CSV table of C-alpha atoms and ligand atoms in Angstrom, one decimal:
chain,number,residue,atom,x,y,z
A,1,MET,CA,-1.9,11.2,-3.4
A,2,SER,CA,1.3,9.3,-2.5
A,3,GLU,CA,3.1,7.3,-5.1
A,4,GLY,CA,3.4,3.5,-5.1
A,5,SER,CA,-0.2,2.3,-5.2
A,6,HIS,CA,-0.5,3.2,-8.9
A,7,GLN,CA,-4.2,4.0,-8.5
A,8,ARG,CA,-5.0,0.4,-7.8
A,9,VAL,CA,-8.6,-0.5,-6.9
A,10,ALA,CA,-9.1,-1.6,-3.3
A,11,LEU,CA,-12.3,-3.1,-2.1
A,12,VAL,CA,-13.1,-3.1,1.7
A,13,THR,CA,-16.0,-5.2,2.7
A,14,GLY,CA,-17.9,-3.5,5.6
A,15,GLY,CA,-16.2,-0.2,4.8
A,16,SER,CA,-19.0,2.0,6.2
A,17,ARG,CA,-18.1,1.9,9.8
A,18,GLY,CA,-15.4,1.0,12.4
A,19,LEU,CA,-12.2,-0.6,11.2
A,20,GLY,CA,-13.3,-0.9,7.6
A,21,ARG,CA,-14.0,2.8,7.4
A,22,ALA,CA,-10.5,3.6,8.8
A,23,MET,CA,-9.0,1.2,6.3
A,24,ALA,CA,-10.9,2.7,3.3
A,25,ILE,CA,-9.7,6.2,4.3
A,26,ARG,CA,-6.1,5.1,4.8
A,27,LEU,CA,-6.0,3.1,1.5
A,28,ALA,CA,-7.4,6.1,-0.3
A,29,GLY,CA,-4.8,8.3,1.3
A,30,ALA,CA,-2.2,5.9,-0.1
A,31,GLY,CA,-3.6,6.5,-3.7
A,32,HIS,CA,-6.0,3.6,-4.1
A,33,ARG,CA,-9.4,4.0,-5.7
A,34,LEU,CA,-11.9,2.6,-3.2
A,35,VAL,CA,-14.9,0.4,-3.3
A,36,VAL,CA,-16.6,0.9,0.0
A,37,ASN,CA,-19.0,-2.0,0.6
A,38,TYR,CA,-21.7,-2.0,3.2
A,39,ALA,CA,-24.7,-4.1,4.1
A,40,SER,CA,-27.4,-1.6,5.0
A,41,ASN,CA,-25.9,1.6,6.3
A,42,ALA,CA,-25.9,3.6,3.0
A,43,ASP,CA,-25.6,7.0,4.8
A,44,ALA,CA,-22.5,6.0,6.6
A,45,ALA,CA,-20.9,4.5,3.4
A,46,GLU,CA,-21.7,7.6,1.4
A,47,LYS,CA,-20.1,9.7,4.2
A,48,VAL,CA,-16.9,7.7,3.8
A,49,VAL,CA,-17.0,8.2,0.0
A,50,ALA,CA,-17.5,11.9,0.4
A,51,GLY,CA,-14.6,12.2,2.9
A,52,ILE,CA,-12.3,10.5,0.4
A,53,GLU,CA,-13.5,12.7,-2.5
A,54,GLU,CA,-13.0,15.8,-0.4
A,55,LYS,CA,-9.3,14.9,-0.1
A,56,GLY,CA,-9.0,14.4,-3.9
A,57,GLY,CA,-9.5,10.6,-3.9
A,58,GLU,CA,-11.9,8.4,-5.8
A,59,ALA,CA,-14.4,6.1,-4.2
A,60,ILE,CA,-17.8,4.5,-4.7
A,61,ALA,CA,-20.2,2.9,-2.2
A,62,VAL,CA,-21.7,-0.5,-3.2
A,63,GLN,CA,-24.3,-2.3,-1.1
A,64,ALA,CA,-24.0,-6.0,-0.9
A,65,ASP,CA,-24.6,-8.7,1.7
A,66,VAL,CA,-21.2,-10.4,1.3
A,67,SER,CA,-22.5,-13.7,2.8
A,68,GLN,CA,-24.6,-14.1,-0.4
A,69,GLY,CA,-23.0,-15.5,-3.5
A,70,GLU,CA,-25.2,-13.6,-6.0
A,71,GLN,CA,-24.7,-10.3,-4.2
A,72,VAL,CA,-20.9,-10.8,-4.2
A,73,GLU,CA,-21.0,-11.4,-7.9
A,74,ARG,CA,-22.9,-8.2,-8.4
A,75,LEU,CA,-20.5,-6.3,-6.1
A,76,PHE,CA,-17.5,-7.3,-8.1
A,77,GLU,CA,-19.2,-6.7,-11.4
A,78,GLU,CA,-20.1,-3.2,-10.3
A,79,ALA,CA,-16.7,-2.5,-8.9
A,80,GLY,CA,-15.1,-3.7,-12.2
A,81,GLU,CA,-17.4,-1.6,-14.4
A,82,ARG,CA,-17.1,1.6,-12.4
A,83,LEU,CA,-13.5,1.5,-11.2
A,84,GLY,CA,-11.7,-1.5,-12.7
A,85,PRO,CA,-10.5,-4.9,-11.5
A,86,VAL,CA,-10.0,-5.2,-7.7
A,87,ALA,CA,-6.2,-5.4,-6.9
A,88,VAL,CA,-6.5,-5.2,-3.1
A,89,LEU,CA,-9.3,-7.0,-1.3
A,90,VAL,CA,-9.9,-6.5,2.4
A,91,ASN,CA,-12.2,-9.1,3.9
A,92,ASN,CA,-13.3,-7.0,6.9
A,93,ALA,CA,-17.1,-7.3,7.2
A,94,GLY,CA,-17.9,-9.1,10.4
A,95,VAL,CA,-20.5,-9.7,13.0
A,96,THR,CA,-20.9,-11.3,16.5
A,97,ARG,CA,-23.8,-13.2,18.0
A,98,ASP,CA,-22.2,-14.0,21.4
A,99,ARG,CA,-23.7,-16.6,23.7
A,100,LEU,CA,-22.4,-19.5,25.7
A,101,LEU,CA,-22.4,-22.6,23.6
A,102,LEU,CA,-25.3,-24.4,25.4
A,103,ARG,CA,-27.5,-21.4,24.6
A,104,MET,CA,-26.2,-20.8,21.1
A,105,SER,CA,-28.7,-21.5,18.3
A,106,ALA,CA,-27.8,-23.0,15.0
A,107,ALA,CA,-29.1,-19.8,13.4
A,108,ASP,CA,-26.6,-17.7,15.6
A,109,PHE,CA,-23.8,-20.1,14.5
A,110,ASP,CA,-24.7,-20.0,10.8
A,111,HIS,CA,-25.1,-16.2,10.7
A,112,VAL,CA,-21.6,-15.6,12.1
A,113,ILE,CA,-20.0,-18.3,10.0
A,114,ASP,CA,-21.7,-17.0,6.8
A,115,THR,CA,-21.0,-13.3,7.4
A,116,ASN,CA,-17.4,-13.7,8.5
A,117,LEU,CA,-16.0,-16.9,6.8
A,118,LYS,CA,-18.2,-17.7,3.9
A,119,SER,CA,-18.0,-14.1,2.7
A,120,THR,CA,-14.2,-14.4,2.8
A,121,PHE,CA,-14.4,-17.4,0.5
A,122,LEU,CA,-16.9,-15.7,-1.8
A,123,CYS,CA,-15.1,-12.4,-2.1
A,124,THR,CA,-11.6,-13.9,-2.4
A,125,LYS,CA,-12.7,-16.2,-5.2
A,126,ALA,CA,-14.4,-13.3,-7.0
A,127,ALA,CA,-11.3,-11.1,-6.6
A,128,LEU,CA,-8.8,-13.7,-7.6
A,129,ARG,CA,-9.9,-13.8,-11.3
A,130,GLY,CA,-8.7,-10.3,-11.9
A,131,MET,CA,-5.6,-10.7,-9.7
A,132,LEU,CA,-4.5,-13.8,-11.6
A,133,ARG,CA,-4.9,-11.9,-14.9
A,134,ALA,CA,-2.9,-9.0,-13.5
A,135,LYS,CA,-0.3,-11.3,-11.9
A,136,TRP,CA,-0.5,-9.0,-8.8
A,137,GLY,CA,-2.9,-9.0,-5.9
A,138,ARG,CA,-3.3,-8.5,-2.2
A,139,VAL,CA,-5.9,-10.3,-0.1
A,140,ILE,CA,-6.0,-9.2,3.6
A,141,SER,CA,-8.6,-10.7,5.9
A,142,ILE,CA,-9.5,-9.3,9.3
A,143,ALA,CA,-9.6,-12.2,11.8
A,144,SER,CA,-9.4,-11.6,15.6
A,145,VAL,CA,-7.5,-12.6,18.7
A,146,ALA,CA,-10.6,-14.8,19.3
A,147,GLY,CA,-9.6,-17.0,16.3
A,148,LEU,CA,-6.1,-17.5,17.9
A,149,VAL,CA,-6.8,-18.1,21.5
A,150,GLY,CA,-10.6,-18.4,21.7
A,151,ASN,CA,-13.0,-16.5,23.9
A,152,ALA,CA,-15.8,-17.8,26.1
A,153,GLY,CA,-19.2,-16.9,24.6
A,154,GLN,CA,-17.7,-16.7,21.1
A,155,ALA,CA,-17.5,-20.3,19.8
A,156,ASN,CA,-19.2,-19.2,16.5
A,157,TYR,CA,-17.1,-16.1,16.1
A,158,GLY,CA,-13.8,-17.8,17.2
A,159,ALA,CA,-14.5,-20.6,14.7
A,160,SER,CA,-15.2,-18.2,11.9
A,161,LYS,CA,-12.0,-16.3,12.6
A,162,ALA,CA,-9.8,-19.4,13.0
A,163,GLY,CA,-11.4,-20.6,9.7
A,164,MET,CA,-10.3,-17.4,8.0
A,165,ILE,CA,-6.8,-18.1,9.1
A,166,GLY,CA,-6.8,-21.7,7.7
A,167,PHE,CA,-8.5,-20.5,4.5
A,168,SER,CA,-5.9,-17.7,4.0
A,169,LYS,CA,-2.9,-20.0,4.5
A,170,SER,CA,-4.3,-22.5,2.0
A,171,VAL,CA,-5.0,-19.9,-0.6
A,172,ALA,CA,-1.6,-18.2,-0.1
A,173,LYS,CA,0.0,-21.6,-1.1
A,174,GLU,CA,-2.3,-21.8,-4.2
A,175,VAL,CA,-1.6,-18.3,-5.6
A,176,GLY,CA,1.9,-17.4,-4.3
A,177,SER,CA,3.6,-18.1,-7.6
A,178,ARG,CA,1.2,-15.6,-9.3
A,179,GLY,CA,2.3,-12.5,-7.4
A,180,ILE,CA,-0.6,-12.6,-5.1
A,181,THR,CA,-0.2,-12.4,-1.3
A,182,VAL,CA,-2.8,-13.5,1.2
A,183,ASN,CA,-2.4,-12.4,4.8
A,184,VAL,CA,-4.5,-12.0,8.0
A,185,VAL,CA,-4.6,-9.3,10.5
A,186,ALA,CA,-5.8,-10.3,14.0
A,187,PRO,CA,-6.9,-7.3,16.0
A,188,GLY,CA,-7.5,-7.3,19.7
A,189,PHE,CA,-10.0,-4.9,21.3
A,190,VAL,CA,-10.7,-1.8,19.2
A,191,ALA,CA,-13.4,0.8,20.1
A,192,THR,CA,-16.1,0.4,17.4
A,193,ASP,CA,-19.8,-0.3,17.3
A,194,LEU,CA,-18.9,-4.0,17.6
A,195,THR,CA,-17.4,-3.5,21.1
A,196,ALA,CA,-19.8,-0.7,22.2
A,197,ASP,CA,-22.0,-3.2,23.9
A,198,LEU,CA,-19.2,-4.3,26.3
A,199,VAL,CA,-20.3,-3.1,29.8
A,200,ASP,CA,-17.7,-0.9,31.7
A,201,LYS,CA,-16.8,-3.8,33.9
A,202,ALA,CA,-16.0,-6.0,30.9
A,203,LYS,CA,-14.0,-3.2,29.4
A,204,GLU,CA,-11.9,-2.8,32.6
A,205,VAL,CA,-11.2,-6.6,32.7
A,206,ALA,CA,-10.2,-6.5,29.0
A,207,GLU,CA,-7.9,-3.6,29.5
A,208,GLY,CA,-6.3,-5.3,32.4
A,209,ARG,CA,-5.3,-8.2,30.1
A,210,ILE,CA,-3.8,-5.9,27.4
A,211,SER,CA,0.0,-5.4,27.8
A,212,LEU,CA,-0.3,-1.8,26.4
A,213,GLY,CA,-3.2,-1.2,28.8
A,214,ARG,CA,-5.7,0.2,26.4
A,215,PHE,CA,-8.0,-0.6,23.5
A,216,GLY,CA,-6.6,0.0,20.0
A,217,THR,CA,-7.8,2.5,17.5
A,218,PRO,CA,-9.2,1.8,14.0
A,219,GLU,CA,-6.3,3.8,12.6
A,220,GLU,CA,-3.8,1.5,14.2
A,221,ILE,CA,-5.3,-1.5,12.5
A,222,ALA,CA,-5.7,0.3,9.2
A,223,ALA,CA,-2.0,1.2,9.2
A,224,VAL,CA,-1.0,-2.5,9.2
A,225,VAL,CA,-3.6,-3.3,6.5
A,226,ALA,CA,-2.1,-0.4,4.3
A,227,PHE,CA,1.4,-1.9,4.7
A,228,LEU,CA,0.2,-5.4,3.7
A,229,ALA,CA,-1.5,-3.8,0.7
A,230,SER,CA,1.6,-2.1,-0.5
A,231,ASP,CA,4.5,-3.1,-2.8
A,232,GLU,CA,6.8,-3.1,0.3
A,233,ALA,CA,5.0,-6.2,1.7
A,234,ALA,CA,5.7,-8.3,-1.4
A,235,TYR,CA,7.6,-11.0,0.4
A,236,MET,CA,5.0,-11.7,3.1
A,237,THR,CA,2.3,-14.2,2.6
A,238,GLY,CA,0.2,-16.7,4.6
A,239,GLN,CA,1.0,-14.7,7.8
A,240,VAL,CA,-1.2,-13.7,10.7
A,241,ILE,CA,-0.3,-10.3,12.1
A,242,SER,CA,-1.6,-9.7,15.6
A,243,VAL,CA,-2.4,-6.0,16.3
A,244,ASP,CA,-3.7,-6.4,19.8
A,245,GLY,CA,-1.5,-4.4,22.2
A,246,GLY,CA,0.0,-7.6,23.5
A,247,LEU,CA,-3.4,-9.1,24.5
A,248,ALA,CA,-2.6,-12.6,23.2
A,249,LEU,CA,1.0,-12.7,24.5
B,1,LIG,P1,-18.6,-2.7,13.1
B,1,LIG,O1,-18.2,-1.4,13.6
B,1,LIG,O2,-19.7,-3.4,13.7
B,1,LIG,O3,-18.7,-2.6,11.5
B,1,LIG,C1,-19.1,-3.8,10.8
B,1,LIG,C2,-19.1,-3.5,9.3
B,1,LIG,O4,-19.4,-4.7,8.6
B,1,LIG,C3,-20.1,-2.4,8.9
B,1,LIG,O5,-19.5,-1.7,7.8
B,1,LIG,C4,-21.2,-3.3,8.3
B,1,LIG,O6,-22.0,-2.6,7.3
B,1,LIG,C5,-20.5,-4.4,7.7
B,1,LIG,N1,-21.2,-5.7,7.5
B,1,LIG,C6,-21.8,-6.4,8.5
B,1,LIG,N2,-22.4,-7.5,7.9
B,1,LIG,C7,-22.2,-7.4,6.6
B,1,LIG,C8,-22.6,-8.2,5.5
B,1,LIG,N3,-23.4,-9.3,5.6
B,1,LIG,N4,-22.2,-7.7,4.2
B,1,LIG,C9,-21.5,-6.6,4.1
B,1,LIG,N5,-21.1,-5.8,5.1
B,1,LIG,C10,-21.5,-6.2,6.3
B,1,LIG,O7,-17.3,-3.8,13.2
B,1,LIG,P2,-15.8,-3.5,13.4
B,1,LIG,O8,-15.5,-3.5,14.9
B,1,LIG,O9,-15.3,-2.4,12.6
B,1,LIG,O10,-15.2,-4.9,12.9
B,1,LIG,C11,-14.6,-5.0,11.6
B,1,LIG,C12,-14.0,-6.4,11.5
B,1,LIG,O11,-12.9,-6.4,12.5
B,1,LIG,C13,-14.9,-7.6,11.8
B,1,LIG,O12,-14.5,-8.6,11.0
B,1,LIG,C14,-14.5,-7.9,13.2
B,1,LIG,O13,-14.8,-9.3,13.5
B,1,LIG,C15,-13.1,-7.6,13.3
B,1,LIG,N6,-12.6,-7.3,14.6
B,1,LIG,C16,-13.0,-6.3,15.3
B,1,LIG,C17,-12.5,-6.1,16.6
B,1,LIG,C18,-12.9,-4.9,17.5
B,1,LIG,O14,-12.5,-4.9,18.7
B,1,LIG,N7,-13.7,-4.0,17.0
B,1,LIG,C19,-11.6,-6.9,17.1
B,1,LIG,C20,-11.1,-8.0,16.4
B,1,LIG,C21,-11.6,-8.2,15.1
B,1,LIG,P3,-23.3,-1.7,7.7
B,1,LIG,O15,-22.7,-0.4,8.2
B,1,LIG,O16,-24.0,-1.5,6.5
B,1,LIG,O17,-24.0,-2.4,8.8
């Protein structure tokens, strides 16, 4: 375990797969005790926990649909009882329901907004109570390049991610004086289950638009999250850090 994180509790929403999994592992490696939240994939979440424990870390898996207020309350209660108050929150859980706007149903819109944006509101609010008491906290939300420059077929997703940015900047202003920083990481394309459906042609087109010429890895996103969670990042708040290989340049 490295020094510096003082065994703080970090909660990663959607920590069972993809980017969240890499973030949970990376934060545990930096000495945090981990709450690995998941929606339905208990096996995957337990695997992340087992991997962390094998390396001498401490972690628990907690199921909760973070778009639901009561489930978020239960998530933070359980985290507090079993590990202690959450000092680092990573709002990572996210979904897509891509369709051109004229074919997008209100249900597709609501589902994406609730899972990506409302969850960020619910979890940040729940985490802030303990952070205010501790006079220290880190809130890191995972947006997307789609929230910065838009993407055809992703009006719901782009709106949710742009919403996370406005939300984070506002909360950063509310809690800055209390030792709590609130930042956003905006990844470009990363190979996970979320992008697995992209057909080869679409992948080629995407890669052609990335300055670095390739998709990112979950670990490359996790490294930036770990920095923002650290003491070293104490003077950064309300920022959006693009980790996209130059896609949005
Ligand atoms: P992923 O591989 O599909 O994993 C999604 C994670 O979110 C899973 O752990 C899933 O849990 C969890 N989740 C989904 N709905 C949830 C809910 N209602 N409550 C709690 N957890 C929920 O996705 P990913 O690619 O790692 O994406 C992670 C984040 O990065 C998302 O916010 C996404 O928008 C953002 N992002 C990804 C990319 C990319 O290229 N991959 C690019 C930009 C931004 P279960 O395992 O239980 O289903």
